[in-house]
Structures are given as C-alpha cells and as structure tokens.
Amino acid sequence: MLSHKKIEMILLINPKTTKPSEFQSEYFREPNLGLLYLSSVLDRNGIDVDILDLEQYFTLSKEDLEQILKELSLKYHIFGITCLTNTYEISISLARLIKKNNPDAIIVFGGPHVSFLYNKILQVESVIDYICVGEAEKSFLQLSKLLIGYSLNKNSNYKDFTRKLQLIPGLAYRESHGKVFFTGNPEVVDLEALSLPARYKLSQDNYYYRVANVIVNRGCPNECSFCSRQNFFQDVRIRSIGSILAEIREIIALQNYEYINFYDNININKKFFHEFCNIFTENQIIIPWGCELRVDAIQREDAKLLKEAGCQLIATGIESASQDVLKINFKYQEPELVLKGLKHLKSQGIAVQCYFVLGLPGETKATFQKTIDYIKNLPLDQEDKLEYFAATPYPGSKLWKNREEYQIRIIETDFSKYDCQHIIFETPDLNFQQLNDMFKTAKELENYHGTE
C-alpha cells in the first residue's frame, strides 16, 4: 500500500548493456535520449531528478555496482528504469536490488519491451509498481506529480489516489486485488511542445564517443516485420526546422560534443529533407554530423546537398538483396535503387554504414548468397562499414505477433540474447546450424571489409 512518506527525489536509470556476443568486440556508448527528454520535462515542472547512466560505469565490478545502487536506493524515492528487450533481465535485477535496500521505493519501468508485454510482466514481477506504455513524457510526469502530491498531503486518501491514477493515459499497474489495469493508449506527444533534452545532466567523460543524438521525427511510415517502432510511437511526427536548429546550437554551446547523429530516416519527407540540409549552409553551422536515411530515395542532387551541408556519414538499412525476402517482410525497397543511391553518395565522398539482416522469413541459402554477392559489388571503400544482424522477433514487431503466420520457431527465450547478434528462431527453410554458419560467414565478410 502506498504510504504518505515524503517523496522528493527521482532517479532515472539506464541499465548497463549486456556483454557482447562472440561476434562483437566493442560497444557504441552514447547518452540515453529518452531519459534526457524525461529529465527535461520533470526539471521544467520543478521536480528534482537525476540520471544514472550505467553505460558510464562499464568497467565496474558487480560488487561495486551493487554498492553504488545501495547508496542511491536510500537517497531517492521514485526510480524510473528504461529497458530494451536485451536489457530487461538486467533492469529487473536493478529493481530487485533497489527494493531490497529500500522497500518503500517506487519502481516505474518504461521502454519498448515492457510497453508491449506490460500485462504479462506485471503479473510476474512484483518489484515493478508501474509501467509507462509508449511515449512517457506525459504519463511519467503526471504519475510523478500524483505520487509527490499524495506523499505531501496527509489528508489525501488512497481511493482518491487510485481514481486519479486511472485518469493518466498510457499507464499500467496492479490494482489492490492484483489484477493488471491499463488506462489506455498514451497521448501522442507534441514534439514542438517538448523542451530540449537535458544533456547537462550527463557527463560525457566516460563515453567512447562524444556523440549527441538528435531525433528529427518520431514514428515510422514503414512496416518492416522486424521493427516495433511504428507501433511504439503511433503517429508519424516531424519536428520543425526551428526546433532542430535550436538543439544544434545548444549542443555546440556545450562544447564537449564532437559529432551529431540525426535519426530516424531524415528523408521520409523530401521537402523537410532539403530544409534540414539547408540548416547547416544557411546558418554557417560547422560540426561533423551523420544521419539515418533511406538510400533508395537519394538522387544525385540530394547527395550533393548532403555534402554541402557537411554530412560525413549516412547509415541505411538494406537488409537483403532478395526482392522476395524484402516483400515478405514489408520492406518496400528495391536493391537496384539502393545501389544507385549509394553510388550518388560515394560520388560525393560521403561514408556509408550499411545494415543487413540474416534469417528473415523467406531467407534461403540462395537468397543469402545473392545478398553476399550483392555486397561484394557495392561501391564501398575503406571508410565505409558493413553490419550484419540476426533477425530478432522483438515484442511489438510483426515477427513477434505473427510468428505462427511466418512459421518461425523460436529456439531462444533468453531475452539478454535478443541483441541481433544471436540466432533466435528457425524458419521452415533454415535450421539453427545453417543460420549460425551463415551468420559466421556474414560476420567474416563484415570483418574483412572493415580491415581493407
């Protein structure tokens, strides 16, 4: 039962990433943008909040980490923990440790994994008090205000608290009798109304790269089977050029950032894409930057515009060279147009990072070989990078929801291995051993290219 014990401080936690698989040799560490947005919203509303990004402490032993959490467990009152599928088990361990040291602690989970599995998770994990489903800027703020208000008002009653709790969209929790209650889909966040991410909350000292991540949109117009983004963010929204420009200037003013990464797919709207590139030329902004985009839509003039704007790197999902595999998995993209787009980018000297996915429904030995041959003919040089990922059925994706329809058989249930570096399922055409052998071949090609 919730008590009237005074609530003041909130700690947002980004879990430490699981250890690399046998195929990975390094991490890419960066601040968690979701937590920075949450922190900014809370700050703006006068709520004391700090961030613990455990990626900054990747060298700590388990004992040292537990000691840090023990001390923090007694300092803070509400703990917001974000988690992906592969960090879920770690996140649960953190929550248990916090509750062990502070039974009165209020644990709130958020992120894609728990958003799609909130009902099952709340039935089995008593350490979680609340789950913010989907975009959490509004729901977490409302929940925090309600919890703080209840703790400060000795005259407030629990019945009134629960009534107000039910009015917060996007919240899941257990009622007093144990049944899971979901208040309904969260409100779609107006990106223009959001304050800029609270980057001042994090030190960059312990990151391998001093990279600022900037979102230019939320939501996705695509329907790829292996992605849950379109379901997590609901509607597609694109930020205004003025808002993005303000964030770029703030990042530069902080002085410790050396690079900006813009995502997702900055060219989902042609007019916006051109206006975005003009930000840099028209305002004489000079800072290295890269972005994610659909390369099949890139024309010669687009590549030239990116170069003039100072773009140094683009990342793009090619996935497969088989049109049949792409079609089955709702990736509406033509390999030949991708090749043309890459040629346009390379003619301007822009580095590219190409992503491929192994083992999607429809994949066979023949389609895999076709993709390998396609990769060998791409116009890439030593500054470019290939990355091959194993198809992974993330909760919320079509692969997860429609696995029977796709006839995939999940053979790995350890969520810590849902990192795109492990074979998670078999298909009617390929068993585990075949997929694993193919993945090793793909990684050898990836590593060979990286040493050219």
Short mmCIF file of C-alpha atoms in Angstrom, two decimals:
data_model
loop_
_atom_site.label_atom_id
_atom_site.label_comp_id
_atom_site.label_asym_id
_atom_site.label_seq_id
_atom_site.Cartn_x
_atom_site.Cartn_y
_atom_site.Cartn_z
CA MET A 1 0.00 0.00 0.00
CA LEU A 2 1.26 3.45 -0.90
CA SER A 3 2.31 5.44 2.16
CA HIS A 4 2.42 9.15 2.98
CA LYS A 5 6.20 9.00 3.32
CA LYS A 6 7.58 12.18 1.74
CA ILE A 7 8.65 11.81 -1.88
CA GLU A 8 11.14 14.33 -3.25
CA MET A 9 13.81 12.87 -5.48
CA ILE A 10 13.55 10.88 -8.71
CA LEU A 11 16.37 8.84 -10.25
CA LEU A 12 16.20 7.75 -13.90
CA ILE A 13 18.32 4.71 -14.70
CA ASN A 14 19.72 3.47 -17.98
CA PRO A 15 20.91 -0.14 -17.49
CA LYS A 16 24.33 -1.35 -18.44
CA THR A 17 24.27 -3.14 -21.78
CA THR A 18 24.64 -6.91 -21.75
CA LYS A 19 28.06 -8.28 -22.59
CA PRO A 20 29.00 -8.62 -26.27
CA SER A 21 28.40 -11.93 -28.03
CA GLU A 22 31.26 -13.86 -29.55
CA PHE A 23 30.89 -11.76 -32.69
CA GLN A 24 31.15 -8.33 -31.07
CA SER A 25 34.34 -6.69 -29.90
CA GLU A 26 33.17 -3.22 -28.85
CA TYR A 27 30.21 -1.12 -27.81
CA PHE A 28 28.97 2.17 -29.05
CA ARG A 29 28.18 4.18 -25.95
CA GLU A 30 26.01 7.26 -26.03
CA PRO A 31 23.63 9.11 -23.70
CA ASN A 32 20.11 7.72 -23.49
CA LEU A 33 17.96 10.29 -25.27
CA GLY A 34 14.67 9.06 -23.80
CA LEU A 35 15.87 9.67 -20.27
CA LEU A 36 17.22 13.08 -21.24
CA TYR A 37 13.80 14.08 -22.53
CA LEU A 38 12.09 12.77 -19.38
CA SER A 39 14.57 14.62 -17.19
CA SER A 40 13.96 17.83 -19.10
CA VAL A 41 10.18 17.54 -18.68
CA LEU A 42 10.50 16.91 -14.94
CA ASP A 43 13.00 19.74 -14.49
CA ARG A 44 10.70 22.11 -16.31
CA ASN A 45 7.95 21.23 -13.84
CA GLY A 46 10.06 21.80 -10.76
CA ILE A 47 10.67 18.15 -9.89
CA ASP A 48 14.14 17.13 -8.67
CA VAL A 49 15.56 14.46 -10.93
CA ASP A 50 18.94 12.89 -11.62
CA ILE A 51 20.14 10.36 -14.17
CA LEU A 52 22.26 7.28 -13.56
CA ASP A 53 23.57 6.03 -16.90
CA LEU A 54 25.30 2.76 -16.10
CA GLU A 55 26.98 2.73 -19.52
CA GLN A 56 29.34 5.25 -17.96
CA TYR A 57 30.46 2.62 -15.46
CA PHE A 58 31.04 -0.35 -17.75
CA THR A 59 34.31 -1.22 -16.00
CA LEU A 60 32.72 -1.57 -12.56
CA SER A 61 32.60 -4.95 -10.89
CA LYS A 62 29.25 -6.39 -9.83
CA GLU A 63 30.13 -5.69 -6.18
CA ASP A 64 30.98 -2.03 -6.82
CA LEU A 65 27.79 -1.56 -8.83
CA GLU A 66 25.70 -3.05 -6.03
CA GLN A 67 27.31 -0.72 -3.51
CA ILE A 68 26.51 2.32 -5.65
CA LEU A 69 22.90 1.21 -6.03
CA LYS A 70 22.60 0.51 -2.32
CA GLU A 71 23.58 4.08 -1.52
CA LEU A 72 21.32 5.55 -4.21
CA SER A 73 18.39 3.38 -3.15
CA LEU A 74 18.21 5.27 0.12
CA LYS A 75 18.66 8.72 -1.41
CA TYR A 76 15.86 8.64 -3.99
CA HIS A 77 12.17 7.77 -3.78
CA ILE A 78 10.97 7.14 -7.33
CA PHE A 79 13.11 5.13 -9.74
CA GLY A 80 12.42 5.23 -13.46
CA ILE A 81 14.13 2.39 -15.31
CA THR A 82 14.18 2.18 -19.10
CA CYS A 83 14.82 -1.12 -20.81
CA LEU A 84 15.09 -2.74 -24.18
CA THR A 85 14.42 -6.41 -24.70
CA ASN A 86 18.07 -7.39 -24.25
CA THR A 87 18.41 -5.30 -21.07
CA TYR A 88 15.16 -6.48 -19.47
CA GLU A 89 16.73 -9.05 -17.15
CA ILE A 90 19.37 -6.56 -16.04
CA SER A 91 16.68 -3.98 -15.40
CA ILE A 92 14.72 -6.42 -13.24
CA SER A 93 17.88 -7.19 -11.26
CA LEU A 94 18.39 -3.47 -10.65
CA ALA A 95 14.78 -3.09 -9.47
CA ARG A 96 15.13 -6.03 -7.07
CA LEU A 97 18.31 -4.60 -5.61
CA ILE A 98 16.66 -1.21 -5.10
CA LYS A 99 13.60 -2.75 -3.42
CA LYS A 100 15.81 -4.91 -1.23
CA ASN A 101 17.58 -1.84 0.14
CA ASN A 102 14.52 0.39 0.15
CA PRO A 103 11.17 -1.47 0.32
CA ASP A 104 9.31 1.87 0.06
CA ALA A 105 10.93 2.70 -3.26
CA ILE A 106 8.52 3.18 -6.17
CA ILE A 107 9.72 1.46 -9.34
CA VAL A 108 8.48 2.66 -12.73
CA PHE A 109 9.50 0.87 -15.92
CA GLY A 110 9.39 2.21 -19.47
CA GLY A 111 10.68 1.43 -22.93
CA PRO A 112 9.63 -0.76 -25.88
CA HIS A 113 9.92 -4.18 -24.21
CA VAL A 114 7.67 -3.54 -21.22
CA SER A 115 5.30 -1.41 -23.30
CA PHE A 116 4.29 -4.40 -25.38
CA LEU A 117 4.41 -7.02 -22.60
CA TYR A 118 3.11 -4.97 -19.65
CA ASN A 119 0.28 -7.37 -18.78
CA LYS A 120 2.45 -10.47 -18.54
CA ILE A 121 5.31 -8.64 -16.84
CA LEU A 122 3.18 -7.06 -14.11
CA GLN A 123 1.66 -10.46 -13.33
CA VAL A 124 5.04 -11.99 -12.55
CA GLU A 125 7.31 -9.12 -11.45
CA SER A 126 6.12 -7.67 -8.14
CA VAL A 127 9.12 -5.30 -7.93
CA ILE A 128 7.59 -3.17 -10.70
CA ASP A 129 4.93 -0.78 -9.44
CA TYR A 130 4.04 0.99 -12.67
CA ILE A 131 4.78 0.74 -16.38
CA CYS A 132 4.63 3.76 -18.66
CA VAL A 133 3.48 2.38 -22.00
CA GLY A 134 4.85 4.01 -25.16
CA GLU A 135 5.97 7.64 -25.12
CA ALA A 136 6.31 8.50 -21.43
CA GLU A 137 6.91 12.25 -21.26
CA LYS A 138 3.28 12.94 -20.31
CA SER A 139 2.42 9.81 -18.33
CA PHE A 140 5.58 9.79 -16.21
CA LEU A 141 5.20 13.48 -15.40
CA GLN A 142 1.55 13.04 -14.37
CA LEU A 143 2.38 9.95 -12.31
CA SER A 144 5.27 11.73 -10.56
CA LYS A 145 3.09 14.71 -9.69
CA LEU A 146 0.37 12.42 -8.34
CA LEU A 147 2.81 10.39 -6.20
CA ILE A 148 4.51 13.51 -4.84
CA GLY A 149 1.19 15.19 -4.11
CA TYR A 150 -0.14 12.16 -2.28
CA SER A 151 3.00 11.88 -0.17
CA LEU A 152 2.81 15.52 0.88
CA ASN A 153 -0.91 15.67 1.64
CA LYS A 154 -1.68 13.73 4.82
CA ASN A 155 -5.38 14.23 4.23
CA SER A 156 -5.47 12.57 0.79
CA ASN A 157 -6.94 9.07 0.71
CA TYR A 158 -5.95 6.03 -1.29
CA LYS A 159 -9.32 5.74 -3.02
CA ASP A 160 -8.97 9.26 -4.40
CA PHE A 161 -5.40 8.45 -5.44
CA THR A 162 -6.46 5.39 -7.44
CA ARG A 163 -9.26 7.34 -9.13
CA LYS A 164 -6.76 9.95 -10.32
CA LEU A 165 -4.33 7.20 -11.32
CA GLN A 166 -6.88 5.77 -13.72
CA LEU A 167 -7.08 9.12 -15.50
CA ILE A 168 -3.43 9.03 -16.62
CA PRO A 169 -3.28 7.69 -20.22
CA GLY A 170 -0.57 5.18 -21.01
CA LEU A 171 -0.18 3.69 -17.53
CA ALA A 172 -0.28 0.03 -16.46
CA TYR A 173 -0.22 -1.22 -12.88
CA ARG A 174 -1.65 -3.80 -10.48
CA GLU A 175 -4.82 -2.92 -8.63
CA SER A 176 -5.18 -3.75 -4.93
CA HIS A 177 -6.56 -7.22 -5.73
CA GLY A 178 -3.66 -7.96 -8.07
CA LYS A 179 -5.40 -7.58 -11.43
CA VAL A 180 -3.45 -5.62 -14.05
CA PHE A 181 -5.13 -2.37 -15.08
CA PHE A 182 -4.25 -0.41 -18.22
CA THR A 183 -5.52 3.14 -18.56
CA GLY A 184 -5.43 3.12 -22.36
CA ASN A 185 -3.03 4.28 -25.04
CA PRO A 186 -0.77 7.21 -24.13
CA GLU A 187 -1.37 10.65 -25.55
CA VAL A 188 0.64 11.39 -28.66
CA VAL A 189 3.43 13.79 -27.69
CA ASP A 190 3.64 17.14 -29.46
CA LEU A 191 7.33 17.33 -30.32
CA GLU A 192 7.19 21.11 -30.58
CA ALA A 193 5.94 21.37 -27.00
CA LEU A 194 8.84 19.32 -25.61
CA SER A 195 11.75 21.11 -24.03
CA LEU A 196 15.15 20.11 -25.36
CA PRO A 197 16.86 17.04 -23.85
CA ALA A 198 18.63 17.75 -20.54
CA ARG A 199 22.15 16.97 -21.75
CA TYR A 200 23.58 18.93 -18.84
CA LYS A 201 22.51 16.01 -16.62
CA LEU A 202 25.16 13.70 -18.03
CA SER A 203 28.92 13.88 -18.09
CA GLN A 204 30.48 12.81 -21.38
CA ASP A 205 33.80 11.89 -19.78
CA ASN A 206 33.24 8.14 -19.72
CA TYR A 207 31.79 7.65 -23.20
CA TYR A 208 33.88 6.27 -26.02
CA TYR A 209 32.34 8.82 -28.38
CA ARG A 210 31.18 12.31 -27.59
CA VAL A 211 28.14 12.00 -29.79
CA ALA A 212 24.87 13.86 -29.42
CA ASN A 213 21.82 12.03 -30.74
CA VAL A 214 19.07 14.22 -32.14
CA ILE A 215 15.68 12.95 -33.23
CA VAL A 216 14.13 14.76 -36.18
CA ASN A 217 10.94 12.69 -36.06
CA ARG A 218 9.03 10.07 -34.12
CA GLY A 219 7.04 7.25 -35.58
CA CYS A 220 7.69 5.45 -38.85
CA PRO A 221 5.72 5.27 -42.10
CA ASN A 222 7.27 1.88 -42.92
CA GLU A 223 6.01 -1.54 -41.85
CA CYS A 224 9.15 -3.69 -41.61
CA SER A 225 8.42 -7.04 -39.95
CA PHE A 226 11.43 -6.86 -37.64
CA CYS A 227 10.72 -3.41 -36.17
CA SER A 228 8.27 -2.25 -33.47
CA ARG A 229 8.82 1.49 -33.93
CA GLN A 230 5.62 2.09 -35.87
CA ASN A 231 3.59 0.57 -33.03
CA PHE A 232 5.52 2.16 -30.18
CA PHE A 233 5.27 5.75 -31.41
CA GLN A 234 1.88 5.50 -33.13
CA ASP A 235 1.65 8.59 -35.37
CA VAL A 236 4.49 9.94 -37.51
CA ARG A 237 5.57 13.43 -36.47
CA ILE A 238 8.36 15.58 -37.88
CA ARG A 239 9.98 18.34 -35.83
CA SER A 240 10.13 21.90 -37.09
CA ILE A 241 13.37 23.18 -38.58
CA GLY A 242 13.48 25.92 -35.92
CA SER A 243 13.32 23.38 -33.10
CA ILE A 244 16.12 21.29 -34.60
CA LEU A 245 18.27 24.37 -35.19
CA ALA A 246 17.84 25.42 -31.55
CA GLU A 247 19.01 21.99 -30.38
CA ILE A 248 22.03 22.01 -32.67
CA ARG A 249 23.09 25.39 -31.32
CA GLU A 250 22.65 24.21 -27.74
CA ILE A 251 24.79 21.13 -28.41
CA ILE A 252 27.58 23.23 -29.91
CA ALA A 253 27.40 25.62 -26.95
CA LEU A 254 28.03 22.73 -24.54
CA GLN A 255 31.46 22.34 -26.23
CA ASN A 256 32.09 18.74 -25.22
CA TYR A 257 30.29 17.20 -28.22
CA GLU A 258 32.30 16.31 -31.29
CA TYR A 259 29.63 14.84 -33.53
CA ILE A 260 25.85 14.81 -34.02
CA ASN A 261 23.82 11.81 -35.16
CA PHE A 262 20.35 12.58 -36.57
CA TYR A 263 17.66 9.94 -36.74
CA ASP A 264 15.35 8.33 -37.83
CA ASN A 265 15.24 8.45 -41.64
CA ILE A 266 15.65 12.15 -42.21
CA ASN A 267 14.34 11.88 -45.80
CA ILE A 268 10.87 10.44 -45.19
CA ASN A 269 9.66 13.83 -46.40
CA LYS A 270 11.50 15.38 -49.36
CA LYS A 271 10.67 19.00 -48.51
CA PHE A 272 11.82 18.54 -44.92
CA PHE A 273 14.99 16.80 -46.08
CA HIS A 274 16.03 19.77 -48.21
CA GLU A 275 15.16 22.27 -45.47
CA PHE A 276 17.11 20.20 -42.96
CA CYS A 277 20.26 20.21 -45.08
CA ASN A 278 19.91 23.96 -45.56
CA ILE A 279 20.12 24.43 -41.77
CA PHE A 280 23.87 23.99 -41.97
CA THR A 281 24.61 26.04 -45.07
CA GLU A 282 22.26 28.93 -44.30
CA ASN A 283 23.39 29.26 -40.67
CA GLN A 284 27.07 28.52 -41.26
CA ILE A 285 26.99 25.66 -38.77
CA ILE A 286 30.17 23.60 -38.80
CA ILE A 287 30.17 20.38 -36.79
CA PRO A 288 30.68 16.82 -38.03
CA TRP A 289 27.37 15.01 -38.39
CA GLY A 290 25.73 11.91 -39.77
CA CYS A 291 22.22 10.59 -40.18
CA GLU A 292 19.96 7.68 -40.94
CA LEU A 293 18.05 7.76 -44.21
CA ARG A 294 16.54 5.66 -46.98
CA VAL A 295 19.25 5.47 -49.58
CA ASP A 296 16.91 4.18 -52.30
CA ALA A 297 15.34 7.66 -52.40
CA ILE A 298 18.65 9.50 -52.80
CA GLN A 299 19.19 11.29 -56.11
CA ARG A 300 22.38 12.96 -57.33
CA GLU A 301 21.23 16.42 -56.16
CA ASP A 302 20.36 15.01 -52.72
CA ALA A 303 23.86 13.60 -52.28
CA LYS A 304 25.35 16.93 -53.34
CA LEU A 305 23.15 18.75 -50.83
CA LEU A 306 24.28 16.42 -48.02
CA LYS A 307 27.91 17.03 -48.90
CA GLU A 308 27.47 20.81 -48.96
CA ALA A 309 25.78 20.62 -45.55
CA GLY A 310 28.81 18.85 -44.07
CA CYS A 311 27.34 15.34 -43.72
CA GLN A 312 30.14 12.85 -43.09
CA LEU A 313 28.25 9.58 -42.68
CA ILE A 314 24.90 8.06 -43.53
CA ALA A 315 23.51 4.82 -42.12
CA THR A 316 20.93 2.83 -44.03
CA GLY A 317 19.10 -0.46 -43.74
CA ILE A 318 19.49 -2.55 -46.90
CA GLU A 319 18.55 -5.82 -45.16
CA SER A 320 18.62 -8.17 -48.20
CA ALA A 321 19.27 -8.24 -51.94
CA SER A 322 16.29 -10.54 -52.46
CA GLN A 323 13.15 -8.71 -53.55
CA ASP A 324 11.09 -11.68 -52.35
CA VAL A 325 12.55 -11.53 -48.84
CA LEU A 326 12.02 -7.77 -48.71
CA LYS A 327 8.40 -8.10 -49.85
CA ILE A 328 7.55 -10.85 -47.36
CA ASN A 329 8.91 -8.65 -44.58
CA PHE A 330 7.18 -5.42 -45.70
CA LYS A 331 10.44 -3.70 -46.58
CA TYR A 332 9.33 -1.76 -49.64
CA GLN A 333 12.71 -1.12 -51.21
CA GLU A 334 14.38 -2.08 -54.49
CA PRO A 335 18.00 -3.26 -54.30
CA GLU A 336 18.83 -1.61 -57.64
CA LEU A 337 17.64 1.79 -56.40
CA VAL A 338 19.71 1.28 -53.24
CA LEU A 339 22.77 0.66 -55.40
CA LYS A 340 22.12 3.86 -57.38
CA GLY A 341 21.68 5.86 -54.20
CA LEU A 342 24.93 4.53 -52.76
CA LYS A 343 26.78 5.49 -55.94
CA HIS A 344 25.44 9.03 -55.66
CA LEU A 345 26.61 9.27 -52.05
CA LYS A 346 30.04 7.83 -52.77
CA SER A 347 30.49 10.23 -55.71
CA GLN A 348 30.35 12.98 -53.08
CA GLY A 349 32.81 11.24 -50.76
CA ILE A 350 30.23 10.54 -48.03
CA ALA A 351 30.92 7.49 -45.87
CA VAL A 352 28.15 4.91 -45.56
CA GLN A 353 27.19 2.34 -42.98
CA CYS A 354 25.11 -0.48 -44.50
CA TYR A 355 22.92 -2.76 -42.38
CA PHE A 356 21.83 -6.25 -43.43
CA VAL A 357 19.60 -8.79 -41.68
CA LEU A 358 20.09 -12.55 -41.82
CA GLY A 359 17.36 -15.14 -41.38
CA LEU A 360 14.21 -13.19 -42.10
CA PRO A 361 11.16 -15.19 -43.21
CA GLY A 362 11.73 -16.18 -46.84
CA GLU A 363 15.51 -16.38 -46.40
CA THR A 364 17.17 -19.39 -48.02
CA LYS A 365 20.72 -20.36 -48.81
CA ALA A 366 20.14 -18.94 -52.29
CA THR A 367 18.85 -15.54 -51.08
CA PHE A 368 21.72 -15.32 -48.60
CA GLN A 369 24.27 -15.99 -51.35
CA LYS A 370 22.53 -13.42 -53.55
CA THR A 371 22.95 -10.84 -50.78
CA ILE A 372 26.61 -11.75 -50.26
CA ASP A 373 27.25 -11.33 -53.99
CA TYR A 374 25.37 -8.02 -53.91
CA ILE A 375 27.50 -6.78 -51.01
CA LYS A 376 30.71 -7.61 -52.87
CA ASN A 377 29.58 -5.36 -55.73
CA LEU A 378 28.64 -2.37 -53.60
CA PRO A 379 30.69 0.81 -54.26
CA LEU A 380 32.25 0.80 -50.79
CA ASP A 381 35.75 1.75 -49.70
CA GLN A 382 37.83 1.64 -46.51
CA GLU A 383 35.87 4.43 -44.80
CA ASP A 384 32.58 2.56 -45.14
CA LYS A 385 31.20 -0.11 -42.85
CA LEU A 386 29.05 -3.23 -43.15
CA GLU A 387 26.99 -4.62 -40.30
CA TYR A 388 25.12 -7.90 -40.41
CA PHE A 389 22.40 -8.57 -37.84
CA ALA A 390 20.49 -11.71 -36.97
CA ALA A 391 16.72 -11.35 -37.42
CA THR A 392 15.18 -10.86 -33.99
CA PRO A 393 11.46 -11.04 -33.08
CA TYR A 394 11.16 -8.04 -30.77
CA PRO A 395 7.87 -7.70 -28.87
CA GLY A 396 5.61 -5.36 -30.82
CA SER A 397 7.04 -6.36 -34.20
CA LYS A 398 5.29 -8.45 -36.85
CA LEU A 399 7.87 -11.18 -36.32
CA TRP A 400 6.72 -11.43 -32.70
CA LYS A 401 3.00 -11.05 -33.23
CA ASN A 402 2.72 -13.13 -36.39
CA ARG A 403 5.29 -15.85 -35.73
CA GLU A 404 2.79 -18.61 -36.48
CA GLU A 405 1.87 -17.00 -39.78
CA TYR A 406 5.56 -16.66 -40.62
CA GLN A 407 6.12 -20.27 -39.47
CA ILE A 408 9.12 -19.32 -37.37
CA ARG A 409 10.08 -21.42 -34.36
CA ILE A 410 11.63 -19.50 -31.50
CA ILE A 411 14.51 -21.50 -30.05
CA GLU A 412 16.00 -18.86 -27.74
CA THR A 413 13.95 -17.38 -24.90
CA ASP A 414 16.79 -15.68 -23.03
CA PHE A 415 15.98 -12.02 -23.67
CA SER A 416 19.57 -10.97 -22.99
CA LYS A 417 20.42 -12.58 -26.34
CA TYR A 418 17.85 -10.51 -28.23
CA ASP A 419 20.62 -8.17 -29.38
CA CYS A 420 20.66 -9.03 -33.11
CA GLN A 421 23.87 -10.99 -32.55
CA HIS A 422 22.31 -14.37 -31.76
CA ILE A 423 20.15 -16.75 -33.74
CA ILE A 424 16.73 -16.56 -32.04
CA PHE A 425 14.48 -18.57 -34.35
CA GLU A 426 14.47 -21.16 -37.11
CA THR A 427 12.42 -20.99 -40.29
CA PRO A 428 10.98 -23.77 -42.46
CA ASP A 429 13.92 -23.26 -44.82
CA LEU A 430 16.80 -22.86 -42.37
CA ASN A 431 17.61 -24.57 -39.07
CA PHE A 432 19.80 -23.22 -36.28
CA GLN A 433 23.04 -24.78 -37.50
CA GLN A 434 22.55 -23.48 -41.02
CA LEU A 435 21.68 -19.99 -39.79
CA ASN A 436 24.61 -19.94 -37.38
CA ASP A 437 27.04 -20.99 -40.11
CA MET A 438 25.64 -18.34 -42.44
CA PHE A 439 25.93 -15.70 -39.71
CA LYS A 440 29.59 -16.57 -39.20
CA THR A 441 30.12 -16.20 -42.95
CA ALA A 442 28.37 -12.82 -42.86
CA LYS A 443 30.50 -11.67 -39.94
CA GLU A 444 33.68 -12.77 -41.68
CA LEU A 445 32.69 -10.64 -44.67
CA GLU A 446 31.87 -7.77 -42.33
CA ASN A 447 35.23 -8.05 -40.57
CA TYR A 448 37.13 -8.49 -43.84
CA HIS A 449 35.63 -5.30 -45.23
CA GLY A 450 36.49 -3.47 -42.02
CA THR A 451 40.19 -4.30 -42.44
CA GLU A 452 40.52 -3.47 -46.13
#
